[in-house]
CSV table of N, CA and C and ligand atoms in Angstrom, one decimal:
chain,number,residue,atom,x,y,z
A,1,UNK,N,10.7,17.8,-8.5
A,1,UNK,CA,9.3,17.6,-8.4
A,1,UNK,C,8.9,17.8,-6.9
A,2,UNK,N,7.9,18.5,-7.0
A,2,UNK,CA,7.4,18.4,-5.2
A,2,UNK,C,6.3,17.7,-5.0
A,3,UNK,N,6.2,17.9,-3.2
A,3,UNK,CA,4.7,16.9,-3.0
A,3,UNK,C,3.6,17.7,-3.2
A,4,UNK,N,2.7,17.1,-3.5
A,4,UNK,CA,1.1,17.7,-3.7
A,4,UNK,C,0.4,17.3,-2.1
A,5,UNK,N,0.0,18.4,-1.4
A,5,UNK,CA,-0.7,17.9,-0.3
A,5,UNK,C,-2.3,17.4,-1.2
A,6,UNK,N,-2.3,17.2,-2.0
A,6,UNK,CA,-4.0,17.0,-2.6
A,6,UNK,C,-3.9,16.0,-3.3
A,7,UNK,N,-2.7,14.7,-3.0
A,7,UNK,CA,-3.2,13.4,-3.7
A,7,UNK,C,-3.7,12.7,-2.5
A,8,UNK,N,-3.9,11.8,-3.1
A,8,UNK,CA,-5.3,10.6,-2.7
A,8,UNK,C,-4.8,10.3,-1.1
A,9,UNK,N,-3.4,10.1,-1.2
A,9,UNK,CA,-3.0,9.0,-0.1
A,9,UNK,C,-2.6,10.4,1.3
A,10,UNK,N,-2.4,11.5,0.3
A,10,UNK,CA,-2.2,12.6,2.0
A,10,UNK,C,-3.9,12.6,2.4
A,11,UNK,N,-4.8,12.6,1.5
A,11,UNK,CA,-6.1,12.9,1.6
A,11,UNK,C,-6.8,11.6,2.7
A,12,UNK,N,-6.5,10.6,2.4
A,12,UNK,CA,-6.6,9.1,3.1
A,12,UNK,C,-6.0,9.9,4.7
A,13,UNK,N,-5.1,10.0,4.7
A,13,UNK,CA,-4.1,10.2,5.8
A,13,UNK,C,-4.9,11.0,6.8
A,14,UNK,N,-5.4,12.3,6.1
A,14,UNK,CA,-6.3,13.2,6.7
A,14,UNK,C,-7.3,12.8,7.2
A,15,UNK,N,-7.9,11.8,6.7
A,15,UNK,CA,-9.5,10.8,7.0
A,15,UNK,C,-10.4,11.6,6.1
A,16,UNK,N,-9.4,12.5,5.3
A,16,UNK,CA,-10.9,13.3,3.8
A,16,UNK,C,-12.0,12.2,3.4
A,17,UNK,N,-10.7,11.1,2.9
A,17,UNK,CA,-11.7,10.1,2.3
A,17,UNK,C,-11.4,8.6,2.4
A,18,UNK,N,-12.1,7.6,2.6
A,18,UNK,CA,-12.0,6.3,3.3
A,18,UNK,C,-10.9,5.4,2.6
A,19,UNK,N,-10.5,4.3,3.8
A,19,UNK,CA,-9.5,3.6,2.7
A,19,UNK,C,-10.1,1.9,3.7
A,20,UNK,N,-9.9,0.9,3.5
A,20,UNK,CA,-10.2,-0.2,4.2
A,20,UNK,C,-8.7,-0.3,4.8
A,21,UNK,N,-8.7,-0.2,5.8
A,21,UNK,CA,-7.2,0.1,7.0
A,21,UNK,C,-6.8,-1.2,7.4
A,22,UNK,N,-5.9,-1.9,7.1
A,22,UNK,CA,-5.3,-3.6,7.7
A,22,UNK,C,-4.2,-3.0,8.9
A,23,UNK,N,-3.5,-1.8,9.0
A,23,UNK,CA,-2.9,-1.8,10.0
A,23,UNK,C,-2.4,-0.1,10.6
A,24,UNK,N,-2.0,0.3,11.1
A,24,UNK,CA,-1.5,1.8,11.8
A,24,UNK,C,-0.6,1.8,12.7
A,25,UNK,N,0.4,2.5,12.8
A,25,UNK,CA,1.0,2.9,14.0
A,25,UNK,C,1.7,4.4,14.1
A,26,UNK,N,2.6,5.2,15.3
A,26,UNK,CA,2.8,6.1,14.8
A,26,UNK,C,3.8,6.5,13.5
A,27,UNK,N,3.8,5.8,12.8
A,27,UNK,CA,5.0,6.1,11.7
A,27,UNK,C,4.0,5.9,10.5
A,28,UNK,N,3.4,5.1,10.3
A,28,UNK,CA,2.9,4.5,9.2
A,28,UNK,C,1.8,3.9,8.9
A,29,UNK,N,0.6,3.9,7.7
A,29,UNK,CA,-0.8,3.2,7.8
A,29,UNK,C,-0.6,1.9,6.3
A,30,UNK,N,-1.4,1.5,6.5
A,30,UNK,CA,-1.5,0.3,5.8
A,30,UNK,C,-3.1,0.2,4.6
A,31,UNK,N,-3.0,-0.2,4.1
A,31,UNK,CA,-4.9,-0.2,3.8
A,31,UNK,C,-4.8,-1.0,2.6
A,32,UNK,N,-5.9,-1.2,2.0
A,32,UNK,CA,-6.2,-2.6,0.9
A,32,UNK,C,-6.0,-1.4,-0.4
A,33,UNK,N,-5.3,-1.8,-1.5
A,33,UNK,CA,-5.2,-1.4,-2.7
A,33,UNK,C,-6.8,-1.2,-3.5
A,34,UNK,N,-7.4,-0.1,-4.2
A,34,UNK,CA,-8.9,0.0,-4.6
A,34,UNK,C,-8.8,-1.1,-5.9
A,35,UNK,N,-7.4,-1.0,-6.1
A,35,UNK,CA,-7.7,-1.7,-7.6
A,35,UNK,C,-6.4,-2.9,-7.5
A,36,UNK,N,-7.3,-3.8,-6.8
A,36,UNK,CA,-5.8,-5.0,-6.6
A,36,UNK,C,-5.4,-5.8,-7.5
A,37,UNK,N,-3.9,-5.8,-8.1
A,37,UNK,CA,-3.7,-6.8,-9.1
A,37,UNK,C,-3.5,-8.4,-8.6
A,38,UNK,N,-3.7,-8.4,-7.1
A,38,UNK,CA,-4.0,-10.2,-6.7
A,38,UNK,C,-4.7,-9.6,-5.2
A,39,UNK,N,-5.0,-11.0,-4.7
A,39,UNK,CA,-6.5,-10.7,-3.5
A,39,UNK,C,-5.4,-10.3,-2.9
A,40,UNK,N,-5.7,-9.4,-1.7
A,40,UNK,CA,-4.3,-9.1,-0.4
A,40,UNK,C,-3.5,-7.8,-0.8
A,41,UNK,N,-3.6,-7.4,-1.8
A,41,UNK,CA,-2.8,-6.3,-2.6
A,41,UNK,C,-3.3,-5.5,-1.2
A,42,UNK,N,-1.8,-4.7,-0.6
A,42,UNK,CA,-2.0,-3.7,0.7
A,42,UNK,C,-0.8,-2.6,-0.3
A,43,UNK,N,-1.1,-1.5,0.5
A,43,UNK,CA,-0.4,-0.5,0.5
A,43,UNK,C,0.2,0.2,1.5
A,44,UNK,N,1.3,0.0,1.8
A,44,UNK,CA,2.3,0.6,3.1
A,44,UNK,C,2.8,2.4,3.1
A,45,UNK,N,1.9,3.0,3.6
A,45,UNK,CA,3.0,4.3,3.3
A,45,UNK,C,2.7,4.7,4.7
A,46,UNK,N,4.1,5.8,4.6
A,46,UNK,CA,4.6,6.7,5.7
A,46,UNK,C,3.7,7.7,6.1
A,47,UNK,N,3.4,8.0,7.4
A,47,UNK,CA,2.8,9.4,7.5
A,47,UNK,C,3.5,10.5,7.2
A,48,UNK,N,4.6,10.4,7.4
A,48,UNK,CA,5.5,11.4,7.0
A,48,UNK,C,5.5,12.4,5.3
A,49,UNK,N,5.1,12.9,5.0
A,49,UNK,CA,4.9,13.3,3.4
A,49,UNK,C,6.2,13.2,2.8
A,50,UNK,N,6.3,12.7,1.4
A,50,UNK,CA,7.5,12.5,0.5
A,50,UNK,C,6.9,11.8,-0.9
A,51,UNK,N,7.4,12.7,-2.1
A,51,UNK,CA,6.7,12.2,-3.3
A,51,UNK,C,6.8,10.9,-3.5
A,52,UNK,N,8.0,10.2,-3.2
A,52,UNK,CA,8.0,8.5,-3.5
A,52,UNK,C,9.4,8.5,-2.5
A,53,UNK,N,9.9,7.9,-2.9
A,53,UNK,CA,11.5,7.0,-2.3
A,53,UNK,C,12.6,7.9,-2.4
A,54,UNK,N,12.9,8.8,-3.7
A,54,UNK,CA,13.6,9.8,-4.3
A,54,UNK,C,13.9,10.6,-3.5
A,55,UNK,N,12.9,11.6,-2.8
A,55,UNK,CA,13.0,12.2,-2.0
A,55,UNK,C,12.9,12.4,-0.3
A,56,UNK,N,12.6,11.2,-0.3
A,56,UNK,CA,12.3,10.8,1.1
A,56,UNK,C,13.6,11.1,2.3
A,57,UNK,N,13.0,10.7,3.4
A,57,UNK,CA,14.0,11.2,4.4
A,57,UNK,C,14.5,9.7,4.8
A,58,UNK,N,15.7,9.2,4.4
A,58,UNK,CA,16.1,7.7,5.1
A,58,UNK,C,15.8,7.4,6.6
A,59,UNK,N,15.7,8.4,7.1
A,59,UNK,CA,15.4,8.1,8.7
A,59,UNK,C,14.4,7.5,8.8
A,60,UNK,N,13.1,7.3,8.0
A,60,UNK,CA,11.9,6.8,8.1
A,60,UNK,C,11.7,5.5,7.4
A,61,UNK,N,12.8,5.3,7.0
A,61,UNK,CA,13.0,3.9,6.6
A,61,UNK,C,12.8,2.7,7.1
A,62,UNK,N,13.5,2.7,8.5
A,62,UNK,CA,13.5,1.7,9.3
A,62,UNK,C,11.9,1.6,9.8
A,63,UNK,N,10.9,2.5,9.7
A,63,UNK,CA,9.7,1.9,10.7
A,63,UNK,C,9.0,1.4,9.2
A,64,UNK,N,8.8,2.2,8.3
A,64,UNK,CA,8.5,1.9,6.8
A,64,UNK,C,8.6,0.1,6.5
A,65,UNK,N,9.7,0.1,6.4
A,65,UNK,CA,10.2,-1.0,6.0
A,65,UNK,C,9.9,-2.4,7.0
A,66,UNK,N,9.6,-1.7,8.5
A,66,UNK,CA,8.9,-2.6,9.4
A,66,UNK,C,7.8,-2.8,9.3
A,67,UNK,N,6.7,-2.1,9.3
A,67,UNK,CA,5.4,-1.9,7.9
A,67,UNK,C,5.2,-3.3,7.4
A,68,UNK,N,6.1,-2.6,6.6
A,68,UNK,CA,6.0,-3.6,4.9
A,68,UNK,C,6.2,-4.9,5.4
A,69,UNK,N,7.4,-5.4,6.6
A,69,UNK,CA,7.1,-6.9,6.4
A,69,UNK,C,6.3,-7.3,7.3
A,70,UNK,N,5.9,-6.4,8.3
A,70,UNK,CA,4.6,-6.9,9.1
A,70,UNK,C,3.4,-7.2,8.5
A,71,UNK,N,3.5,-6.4,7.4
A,71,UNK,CA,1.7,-6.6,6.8
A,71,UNK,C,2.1,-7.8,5.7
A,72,UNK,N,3.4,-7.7,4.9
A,72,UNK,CA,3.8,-9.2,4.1
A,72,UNK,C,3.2,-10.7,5.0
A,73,UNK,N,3.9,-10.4,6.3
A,73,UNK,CA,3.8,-12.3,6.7
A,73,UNK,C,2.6,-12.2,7.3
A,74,UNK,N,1.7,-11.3,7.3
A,74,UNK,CA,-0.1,-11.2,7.6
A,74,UNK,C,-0.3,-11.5,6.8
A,75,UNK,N,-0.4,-10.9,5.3
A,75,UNK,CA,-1.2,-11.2,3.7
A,75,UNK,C,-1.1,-12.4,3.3
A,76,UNK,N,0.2,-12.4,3.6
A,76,UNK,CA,0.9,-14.1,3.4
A,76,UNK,C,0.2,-15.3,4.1
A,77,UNK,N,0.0,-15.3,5.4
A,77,UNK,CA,-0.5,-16.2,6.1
A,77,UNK,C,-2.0,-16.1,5.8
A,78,UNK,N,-3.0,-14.9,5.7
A,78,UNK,CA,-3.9,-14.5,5.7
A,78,UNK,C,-5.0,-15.4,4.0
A,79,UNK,N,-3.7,-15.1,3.3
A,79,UNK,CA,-4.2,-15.7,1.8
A,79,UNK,C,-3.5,-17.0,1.6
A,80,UNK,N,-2.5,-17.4,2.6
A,80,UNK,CA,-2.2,-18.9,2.0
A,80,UNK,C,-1.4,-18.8,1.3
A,81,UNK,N,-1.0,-17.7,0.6
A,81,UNK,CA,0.4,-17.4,-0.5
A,81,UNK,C,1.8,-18.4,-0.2
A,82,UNK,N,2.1,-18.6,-1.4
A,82,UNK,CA,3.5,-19.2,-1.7
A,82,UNK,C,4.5,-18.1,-1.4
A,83,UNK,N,4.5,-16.7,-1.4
A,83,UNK,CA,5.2,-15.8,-1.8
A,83,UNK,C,4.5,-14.0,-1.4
A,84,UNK,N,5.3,-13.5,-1.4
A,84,UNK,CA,5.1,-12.0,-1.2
A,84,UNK,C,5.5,-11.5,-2.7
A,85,UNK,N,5.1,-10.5,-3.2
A,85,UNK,CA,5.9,-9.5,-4.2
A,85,UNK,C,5.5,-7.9,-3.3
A,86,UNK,N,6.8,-7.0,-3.1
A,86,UNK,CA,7.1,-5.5,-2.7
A,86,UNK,C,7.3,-4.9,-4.6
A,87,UNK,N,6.4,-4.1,-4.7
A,87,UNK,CA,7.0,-3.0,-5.6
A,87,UNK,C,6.9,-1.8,-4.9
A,88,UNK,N,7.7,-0.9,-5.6
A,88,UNK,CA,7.7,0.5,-5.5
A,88,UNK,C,7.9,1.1,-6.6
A,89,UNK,N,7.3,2.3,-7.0
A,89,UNK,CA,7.4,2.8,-8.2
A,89,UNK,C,7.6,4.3,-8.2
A,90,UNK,N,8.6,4.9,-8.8
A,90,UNK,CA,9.0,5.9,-8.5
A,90,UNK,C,8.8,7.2,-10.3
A,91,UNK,N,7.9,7.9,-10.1
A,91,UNK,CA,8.0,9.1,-10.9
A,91,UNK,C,6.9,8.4,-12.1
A,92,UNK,N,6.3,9.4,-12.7
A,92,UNK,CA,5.4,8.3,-14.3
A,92,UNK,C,6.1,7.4,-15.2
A,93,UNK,N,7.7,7.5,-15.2
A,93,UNK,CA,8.4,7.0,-16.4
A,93,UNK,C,8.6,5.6,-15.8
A,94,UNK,N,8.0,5.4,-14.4
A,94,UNK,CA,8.4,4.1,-13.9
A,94,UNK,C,7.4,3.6,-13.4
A,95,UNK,N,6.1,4.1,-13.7
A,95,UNK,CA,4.8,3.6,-13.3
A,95,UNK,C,4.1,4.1,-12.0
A,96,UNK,N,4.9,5.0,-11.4
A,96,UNK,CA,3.7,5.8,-9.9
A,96,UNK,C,2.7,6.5,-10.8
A,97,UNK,N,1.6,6.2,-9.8
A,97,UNK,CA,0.1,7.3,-10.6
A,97,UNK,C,0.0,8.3,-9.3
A,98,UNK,N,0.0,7.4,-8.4
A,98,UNK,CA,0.1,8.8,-6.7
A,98,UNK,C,1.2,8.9,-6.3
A,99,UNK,N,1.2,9.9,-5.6
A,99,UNK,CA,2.6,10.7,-5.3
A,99,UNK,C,2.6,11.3,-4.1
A,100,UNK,N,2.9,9.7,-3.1
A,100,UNK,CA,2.9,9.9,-2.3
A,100,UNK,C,3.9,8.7,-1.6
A,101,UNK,N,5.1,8.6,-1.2
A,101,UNK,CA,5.6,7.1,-0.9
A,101,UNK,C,4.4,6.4,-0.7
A,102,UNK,N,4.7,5.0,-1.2
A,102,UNK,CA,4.0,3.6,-1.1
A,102,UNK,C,4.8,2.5,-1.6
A,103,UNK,N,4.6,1.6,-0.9
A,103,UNK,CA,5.4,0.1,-1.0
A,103,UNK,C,3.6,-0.8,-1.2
A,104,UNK,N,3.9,-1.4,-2.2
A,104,UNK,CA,3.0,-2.7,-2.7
A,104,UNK,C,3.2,-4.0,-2.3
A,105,UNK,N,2.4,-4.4,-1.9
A,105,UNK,CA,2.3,-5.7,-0.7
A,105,UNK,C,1.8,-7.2,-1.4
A,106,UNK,N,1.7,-7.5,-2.1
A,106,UNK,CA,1.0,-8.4,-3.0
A,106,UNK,C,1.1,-10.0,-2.8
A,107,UNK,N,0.4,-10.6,-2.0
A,107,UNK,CA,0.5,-12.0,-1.6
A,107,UNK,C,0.8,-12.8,-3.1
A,108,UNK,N,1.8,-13.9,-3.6
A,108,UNK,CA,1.7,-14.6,-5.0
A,108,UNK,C,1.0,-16.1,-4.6
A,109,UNK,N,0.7,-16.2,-5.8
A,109,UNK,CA,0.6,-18.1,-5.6
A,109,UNK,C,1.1,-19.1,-6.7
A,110,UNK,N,1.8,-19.4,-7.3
A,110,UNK,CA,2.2,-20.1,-8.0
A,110,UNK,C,1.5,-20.3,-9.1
A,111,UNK,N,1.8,-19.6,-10.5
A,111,UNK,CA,0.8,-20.0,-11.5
A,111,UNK,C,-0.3,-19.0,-11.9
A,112,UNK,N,-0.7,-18.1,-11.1
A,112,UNK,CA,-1.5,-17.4,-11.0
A,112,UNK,C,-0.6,-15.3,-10.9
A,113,UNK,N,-1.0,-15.5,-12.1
A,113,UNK,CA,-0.7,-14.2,-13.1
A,113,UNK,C,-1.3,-12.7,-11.9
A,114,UNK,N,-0.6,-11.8,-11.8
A,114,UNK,CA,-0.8,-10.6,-11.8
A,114,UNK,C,-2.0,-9.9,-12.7
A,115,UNK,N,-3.2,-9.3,-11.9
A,115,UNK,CA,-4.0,-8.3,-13.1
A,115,UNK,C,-3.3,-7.1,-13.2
A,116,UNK,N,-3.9,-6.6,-14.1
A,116,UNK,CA,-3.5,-5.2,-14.6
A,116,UNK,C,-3.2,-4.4,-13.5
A,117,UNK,N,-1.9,-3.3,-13.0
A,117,UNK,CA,-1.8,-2.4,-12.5
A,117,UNK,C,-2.6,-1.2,-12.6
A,118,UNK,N,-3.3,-0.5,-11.3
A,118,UNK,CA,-4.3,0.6,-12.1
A,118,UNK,C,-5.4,-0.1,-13.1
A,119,UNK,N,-6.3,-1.0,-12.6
A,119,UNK,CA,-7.1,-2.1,-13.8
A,119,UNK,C,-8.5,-1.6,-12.8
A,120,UNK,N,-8.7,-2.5,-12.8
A,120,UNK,CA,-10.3,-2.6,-12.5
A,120,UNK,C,-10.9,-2.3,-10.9
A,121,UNK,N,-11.5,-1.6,-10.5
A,121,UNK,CA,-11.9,-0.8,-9.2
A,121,UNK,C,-12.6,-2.4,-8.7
A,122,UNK,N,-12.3,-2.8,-7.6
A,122,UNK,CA,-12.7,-4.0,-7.1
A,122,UNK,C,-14.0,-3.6,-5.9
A,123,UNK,N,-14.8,-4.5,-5.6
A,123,UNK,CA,-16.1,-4.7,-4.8
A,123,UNK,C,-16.2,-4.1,-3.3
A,124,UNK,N,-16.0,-3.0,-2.9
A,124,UNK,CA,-15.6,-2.5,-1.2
A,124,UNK,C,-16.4,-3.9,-0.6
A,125,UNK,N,-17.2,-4.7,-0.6
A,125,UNK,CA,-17.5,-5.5,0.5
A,125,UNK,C,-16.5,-6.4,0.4
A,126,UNK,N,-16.1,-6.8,-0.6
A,126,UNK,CA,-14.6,-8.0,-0.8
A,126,UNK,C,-13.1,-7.4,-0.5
A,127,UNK,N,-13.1,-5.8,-0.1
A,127,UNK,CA,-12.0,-5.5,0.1
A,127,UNK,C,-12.0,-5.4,1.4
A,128,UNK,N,-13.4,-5.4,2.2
A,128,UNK,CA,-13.6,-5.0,3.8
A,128,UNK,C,-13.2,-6.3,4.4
A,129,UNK,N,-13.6,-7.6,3.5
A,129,UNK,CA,-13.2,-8.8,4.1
A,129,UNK,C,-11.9,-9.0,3.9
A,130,UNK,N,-10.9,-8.8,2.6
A,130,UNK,CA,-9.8,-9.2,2.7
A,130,UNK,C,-8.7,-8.0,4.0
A,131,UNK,N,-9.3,-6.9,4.1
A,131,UNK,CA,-8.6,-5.9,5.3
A,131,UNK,C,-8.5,-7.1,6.5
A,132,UNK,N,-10.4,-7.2,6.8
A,132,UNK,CA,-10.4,-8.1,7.9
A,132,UNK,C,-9.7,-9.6,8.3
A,133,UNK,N,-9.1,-10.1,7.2
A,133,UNK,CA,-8.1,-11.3,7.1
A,133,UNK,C,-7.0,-10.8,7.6
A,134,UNK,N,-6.5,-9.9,6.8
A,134,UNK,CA,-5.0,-9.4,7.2
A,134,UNK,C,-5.0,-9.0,8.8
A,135,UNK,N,-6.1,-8.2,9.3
A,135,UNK,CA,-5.9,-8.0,10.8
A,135,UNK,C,-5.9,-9.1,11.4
A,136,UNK,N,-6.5,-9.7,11.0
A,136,UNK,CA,-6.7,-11.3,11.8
A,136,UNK,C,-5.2,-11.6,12.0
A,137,UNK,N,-5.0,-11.7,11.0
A,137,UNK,CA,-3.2,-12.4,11.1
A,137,UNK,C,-2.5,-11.8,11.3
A,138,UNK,N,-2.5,-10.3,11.6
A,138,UNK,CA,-1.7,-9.5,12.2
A,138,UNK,C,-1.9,-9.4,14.0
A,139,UNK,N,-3.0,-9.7,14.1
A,139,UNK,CA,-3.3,-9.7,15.7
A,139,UNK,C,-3.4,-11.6,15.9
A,140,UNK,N,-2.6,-12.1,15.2
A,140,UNK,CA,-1.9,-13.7,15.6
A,140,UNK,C,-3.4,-14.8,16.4
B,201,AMP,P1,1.4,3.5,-8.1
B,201,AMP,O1,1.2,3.3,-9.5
B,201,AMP,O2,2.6,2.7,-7.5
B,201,AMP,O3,1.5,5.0,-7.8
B,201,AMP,O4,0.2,2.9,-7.3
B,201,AMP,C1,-0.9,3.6,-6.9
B,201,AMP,C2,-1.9,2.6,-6.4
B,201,AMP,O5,-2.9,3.2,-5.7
B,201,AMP,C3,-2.6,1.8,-7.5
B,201,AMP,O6,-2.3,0.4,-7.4
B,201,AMP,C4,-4.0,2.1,-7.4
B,201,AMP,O7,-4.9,1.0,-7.6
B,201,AMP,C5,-4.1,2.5,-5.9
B,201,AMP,N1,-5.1,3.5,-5.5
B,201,AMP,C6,-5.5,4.6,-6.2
B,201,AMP,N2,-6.5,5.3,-5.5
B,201,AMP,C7,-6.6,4.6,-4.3
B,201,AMP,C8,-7.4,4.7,-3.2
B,201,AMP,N3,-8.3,5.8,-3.0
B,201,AMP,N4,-7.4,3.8,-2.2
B,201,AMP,C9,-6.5,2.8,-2.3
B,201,AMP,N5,-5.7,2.5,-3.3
B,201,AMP,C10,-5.8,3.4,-4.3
């Protein structure tokens, strides 16, 4: 399988089309999920293009993966969470819809159920505030 330069997340990358941004650096961007299955849901991927994890280059691992827990103990602190959940979903038979690496960020709280994956397009003014949380607590 190859990469599509024309999904969403190269297209994001490009600045084609808007995303609510919680963080950046040169390896990697960050931004609020459109359709979050709990408040805080972020999305971590590489600037580097690679269809998911499969084909990726491990070299980009280590900043990637610096990413992910930088924006975890932000979401975390930011929402109060008991917990983090990381997914990653690799190919349709395992649930990726874009196809582009991404790691899922998802603050938990005890008792309080996951929504639907790919479910309901949430409010851009409730996602501009929950971005603005996460920077908060990313800039300490
Ligand atoms: P996956 O199924 O792991 O490929 O997840 C893709 C995720 O991208 C889903 O959780 C979608 O809600 C999310 N998504 C789709 N389009 C956008 C977008 N334009 N901006 C932010 N998140 C998106």
């Amino acid at each position: 399988m190859s990469y599509d330069t024309n999904n969403i997340f190269a297209k994001i990358l490009r600045g084609e089309i808007p995303c609510h941004k919680v963080y950046e650096d040169e390896h990697t961007l960050a931004f609020m999920d459109v359709m979050p299955q709990a408040d805080g849901h972020t999305l971590v991927i590489p600037k580097i293009p690679s269809r998911n994890l499969l084909d990726a280059d491990p070299k980009e691992f280590g900043a990637l993966m610096a990413s992910v827990q930088k924006v975890a103990n932000a979401a975390k602190q930011a929402f109060g969470a008991e917990g983090v959940l990381i997914q990653q979903f690799n190919e349709p038979a395992a649930g990726q819809t874009v196809f582009h690496l991404h790691f899922h960020v998802l603050p938990r709280h005890e008792g309080v159920p996951l929504r639907p994956h790919s479910g309901k397009m949430a409010d851009h003014g409730m996602l501009a505030g929950h971005a603005a949380k996460i920077r908060a607590a990313l800039e300490g």
